[in-house]
Amino acid sequence: MKYIKKIPPTDSDFSNMLISTGWKKIKEPSNLNEAILQSIPFMIINGIIFMVIAYFIYPPIEEFINSKNSISITLKINIMTLIYIAITFLFMTIHEFIHAYFIPNFLKSDKTYWGINMLFGFVCTTEKIKKSRYIIISIMPFILLSIIFPLILSTFGLLNEFILFLCLLNAMGSCVDCLNIWIILRQAPNGSYIVNNGGETYYK
């Protein structure tokens, strides 16, 4: 796995090579903004799934819903605010490295890259990945960070509002991953392989 400063763009030569060797291009959003827009339904669904789980594992949520108290939000910028922002950034970065962990031989791969920009960490790969593994790679950050993680913390009484916020943010932020899964499930045959090339995806 190699470090890079920014997400690599689509390599047109690589795309031509894939097409010439029988790979077929997936029909998908042409850019990130379009992908985010199309993934809004998954954002809502993921948020609802997490909040249902949170309702049952964190009693204060049920108490708040049943109360008639109004919501009051006060924003204060201090050292703790900066710490919370840093933890949020770290949580989002962990999301990306969970993706990487499930890429076969990711540490030894010279086609897998990671980096950190001003807003978030990222992981990308041009490795040929089986469809079933691709789906696992895409869904695991949602399952581990927004379902299993809060369940474990709840068991030990360590769950709090800030952690719930992080888990909700991760659940809703996994919407593009879920959109990708939906697209792959609909277009790529079972047993096929998937390859990413910048903003393009191919199957064979």
Short mmCIF file of C-alpha atoms in Angstrom, two decimals:
data_model
loop_
_atom_site.label_atom_id
_atom_site.label_comp_id
_atom_site.label_asym_id
_atom_site.label_seq_id
_atom_site.Cartn_x
_atom_site.Cartn_y
_atom_site.Cartn_z
CA MET A 1 0.00 0.00 0.00
CA LYS A 2 1.42 3.35 -1.05
CA TYR A 3 0.87 6.90 0.24
CA ILE A 4 -0.36 9.52 -2.23
CA LYS A 5 -1.35 13.16 -1.72
CA LYS A 6 -4.64 13.10 -3.62
CA ILE A 7 -7.10 10.65 -5.14
CA PRO A 8 -5.75 9.65 -8.57
CA PRO A 9 -7.81 10.68 -11.61
CA THR A 10 -9.14 8.25 -14.19
CA ASP A 11 -6.34 6.82 -16.33
CA SER A 12 -7.65 6.82 -19.92
CA ASP A 13 -4.94 4.41 -21.09
CA PHE A 14 -5.91 1.95 -18.35
CA SER A 15 -9.58 2.33 -19.31
CA ASN A 16 -8.79 1.56 -22.96
CA MET A 17 -6.75 -1.48 -21.93
CA LEU A 18 -9.60 -2.79 -19.79
CA ILE A 19 -12.16 -2.35 -22.57
CA SER A 20 -9.87 -3.98 -25.14
CA THR A 21 -9.47 -7.04 -22.90
CA GLY A 22 -13.19 -7.61 -22.39
CA TRP A 23 -13.98 -5.53 -19.29
CA LYS A 24 -17.32 -3.71 -19.30
CA LYS A 25 -17.88 -0.27 -17.81
CA ILE A 26 -20.37 0.06 -14.97
CA LYS A 27 -23.08 2.70 -15.44
CA GLU A 28 -22.56 4.93 -12.40
CA PRO A 29 -22.55 8.61 -11.33
CA SER A 30 -19.94 10.60 -13.24
CA ASN A 31 -18.68 12.57 -10.24
CA LEU A 32 -18.80 12.67 -6.44
CA ASN A 33 -21.50 15.35 -6.23
CA GLU A 34 -23.82 13.29 -8.43
CA ALA A 35 -23.03 10.17 -6.39
CA ILE A 36 -23.88 11.97 -3.15
CA LEU A 37 -27.16 13.22 -4.61
CA GLN A 38 -28.17 9.75 -5.80
CA SER A 39 -27.16 8.20 -2.47
CA ILE A 40 -29.47 10.39 -0.36
CA PRO A 41 -32.08 7.57 -0.03
CA PHE A 42 -29.36 5.33 1.40
CA MET A 43 -28.32 8.14 3.74
CA ILE A 44 -31.86 8.27 5.12
CA ILE A 45 -32.18 4.47 5.36
CA ASN A 46 -28.81 4.10 7.10
CA GLY A 47 -29.68 6.88 9.53
CA ILE A 48 -33.00 5.23 10.39
CA ILE A 49 -31.34 1.82 10.86
CA PHE A 50 -28.79 3.29 13.26
CA MET A 51 -31.34 5.33 15.22
CA VAL A 52 -33.52 2.24 15.70
CA ILE A 53 -30.49 0.39 17.08
CA ALA A 54 -29.54 3.36 19.26
CA TYR A 55 -33.09 3.57 20.62
CA PHE A 56 -32.81 0.06 22.05
CA ILE A 57 -29.22 0.20 23.34
CA TYR A 58 -29.13 3.74 24.78
CA PRO A 59 -32.04 4.43 27.20
CA PRO A 60 -31.61 8.25 27.30
CA ILE A 61 -32.82 8.37 23.68
CA GLU A 62 -36.13 6.78 24.62
CA GLU A 63 -36.42 9.13 27.60
CA PHE A 64 -35.76 12.14 25.37
CA ILE A 65 -38.33 11.04 22.76
CA ASN A 66 -40.97 10.50 25.45
CA SER A 67 -40.25 13.83 27.12
CA LYS A 68 -41.73 17.15 26.05
CA ASN A 69 -38.50 19.08 26.44
CA SER A 70 -37.41 21.27 23.56
CA ILE A 71 -34.03 20.93 21.86
CA SER A 72 -31.44 23.55 22.75
CA ILE A 73 -28.09 23.70 20.99
CA THR A 74 -25.26 25.91 22.24
CA LEU A 75 -22.05 26.14 20.22
CA LYS A 76 -18.88 27.00 22.11
CA ILE A 77 -15.45 27.04 20.51
CA ASN A 78 -12.83 25.86 23.01
CA ILE A 79 -10.14 23.23 23.36
CA MET A 80 -12.73 20.45 23.77
CA THR A 81 -14.40 21.52 20.52
CA LEU A 82 -11.09 21.12 18.71
CA ILE A 83 -10.59 17.71 20.32
CA TYR A 84 -14.06 16.61 19.19
CA ILE A 85 -13.29 17.77 15.64
CA ALA A 86 -10.01 15.85 15.68
CA ILE A 87 -11.75 12.70 16.94
CA THR A 88 -14.40 13.05 14.23
CA PHE A 89 -11.67 13.33 11.59
CA LEU A 90 -9.94 10.26 13.07
CA PHE A 91 -13.21 8.31 13.06
CA MET A 92 -13.75 9.11 9.38
CA THR A 93 -10.17 8.07 8.62
CA ILE A 94 -10.70 4.75 10.43
CA HIS A 95 -13.71 4.25 8.13
CA GLU A 96 -11.37 4.40 5.13
CA PHE A 97 -8.77 2.08 6.63
CA ILE A 98 -11.46 -0.50 7.33
CA HIS A 99 -12.09 -0.47 3.58
CA ALA A 100 -8.37 -1.06 3.05
CA TYR A 101 -8.16 -3.87 5.60
CA PHE A 102 -10.57 -6.01 3.58
CA ILE A 103 -8.71 -5.51 0.29
CA PRO A 104 -6.77 -8.76 -0.31
CA ASN A 105 -3.06 -8.39 0.60
CA PHE A 106 -3.54 -4.63 0.97
CA LEU A 107 -0.23 -4.08 2.80
CA LYS A 108 1.80 -5.73 0.04
CA SER A 109 -0.26 -4.35 -2.84
CA ASP A 110 1.42 -1.81 -5.13
CA LYS A 111 -2.00 -0.96 -6.59
CA THR A 112 -3.60 0.17 -3.32
CA TYR A 113 -3.16 3.75 -2.14
CA TRP A 114 -4.00 5.81 0.90
CA GLY A 115 -3.80 9.49 1.71
CA ILE A 116 -5.15 12.33 3.81
CA ASN A 117 -6.36 15.67 2.50
CA MET A 118 -7.80 18.64 4.37
CA LEU A 119 -11.22 17.07 4.93
CA PHE A 120 -10.83 13.30 5.13
CA GLY A 121 -8.65 10.27 4.61
CA PHE A 122 -9.09 8.11 1.54
CA VAL A 123 -8.18 4.64 0.27
CA CYS A 124 -8.36 3.50 -3.35
CA THR A 125 -7.17 0.50 -5.33
CA THR A 126 -6.90 -0.71 -8.91
CA GLU A 127 -6.64 -4.35 -7.83
CA LYS A 128 -8.99 -6.83 -9.49
CA ILE A 129 -11.47 -7.79 -6.76
CA LYS A 130 -14.15 -10.46 -6.82
CA LYS A 131 -17.70 -9.08 -6.67
CA SER A 132 -18.49 -10.69 -3.30
CA ARG A 133 -15.28 -9.30 -1.78
CA TYR A 134 -15.99 -5.86 -3.26
CA ILE A 135 -19.36 -5.81 -1.49
CA ILE A 136 -17.70 -6.81 1.80
CA ILE A 137 -15.07 -4.07 1.38
CA SER A 138 -17.81 -1.51 0.76
CA ILE A 139 -20.17 -2.43 3.62
CA MET A 140 -17.79 -3.27 6.47
CA PRO A 141 -17.19 0.31 7.76
CA PHE A 142 -20.95 0.70 8.21
CA ILE A 143 -21.33 -2.65 9.96
CA LEU A 144 -18.28 -2.33 12.21
CA LEU A 145 -18.49 1.35 13.18
CA SER A 146 -22.25 1.97 13.22
CA ILE A 147 -23.59 -1.40 14.43
CA ILE A 148 -21.00 -3.60 16.14
CA PHE A 149 -18.98 -0.78 17.75
CA PRO A 150 -21.93 0.88 19.59
CA LEU A 151 -23.31 -2.54 20.59
CA ILE A 152 -19.99 -3.43 22.24
CA LEU A 153 -19.72 -0.06 24.00
CA SER A 154 -23.31 -0.36 25.20
CA THR A 155 -22.53 -3.77 26.72
CA PHE A 156 -19.79 -2.20 28.85
CA GLY A 157 -21.76 0.97 29.64
CA LEU A 158 -19.37 3.18 27.66
CA LEU A 159 -21.81 4.61 25.13
CA ASN A 160 -22.46 8.36 25.19
CA GLU A 161 -24.02 11.04 23.01
CA PHE A 162 -20.81 11.99 21.21
CA ILE A 163 -20.05 8.39 20.25
CA LEU A 164 -23.64 8.02 19.04
CA PHE A 165 -23.12 11.13 16.91
CA LEU A 166 -19.96 9.63 15.39
CA CYS A 167 -21.74 6.36 14.66
CA LEU A 168 -24.69 8.20 13.10
CA LEU A 169 -22.32 10.32 11.01
CA ASN A 170 -20.57 7.17 9.82
CA ALA A 171 -23.88 5.45 9.03
CA MET A 172 -25.14 8.35 6.95
CA GLY A 173 -21.69 8.90 5.44
CA SER A 174 -21.70 5.29 4.24
CA CYS A 175 -24.47 6.17 1.79
CA VAL A 176 -22.14 6.36 -1.23
CA ASP A 177 -20.71 2.95 -0.30
CA CYS A 178 -24.25 1.57 -0.21
CA LEU A 179 -25.03 3.19 -3.57
CA ASN A 180 -21.95 1.49 -5.03
CA ILE A 181 -23.11 -1.86 -3.62
CA TRP A 182 -26.56 -1.36 -5.15
CA ILE A 183 -25.03 -0.51 -8.55
CA ILE A 184 -22.67 -3.51 -8.46
CA LEU A 185 -25.44 -5.90 -7.41
CA ARG A 186 -27.62 -4.77 -10.31
CA GLN A 187 -25.00 -4.69 -13.07
CA ALA A 188 -22.14 -7.10 -12.31
CA PRO A 189 -22.89 -10.85 -12.62
CA ASN A 190 -22.20 -13.16 -9.69
CA GLY A 191 -18.66 -14.47 -9.78
CA SER A 192 -17.39 -11.49 -11.77
CA TYR A 193 -14.43 -9.30 -10.88
CA ILE A 194 -14.46 -5.55 -10.28
CA VAL A 195 -11.75 -2.98 -11.07
CA ASN A 196 -11.77 0.72 -10.16
CA ASN A 197 -9.99 3.29 -12.29
CA GLY A 198 -10.35 6.72 -10.74
CA GLY A 199 -14.02 7.62 -11.10
CA GLU A 200 -14.79 4.63 -13.31
CA THR A 201 -15.64 1.03 -12.42
CA TYR A 202 -15.40 -2.03 -14.66
CA TYR A 203 -16.46 -5.67 -14.36
CA LYS A 204 -15.57 -8.90 -16.14
#
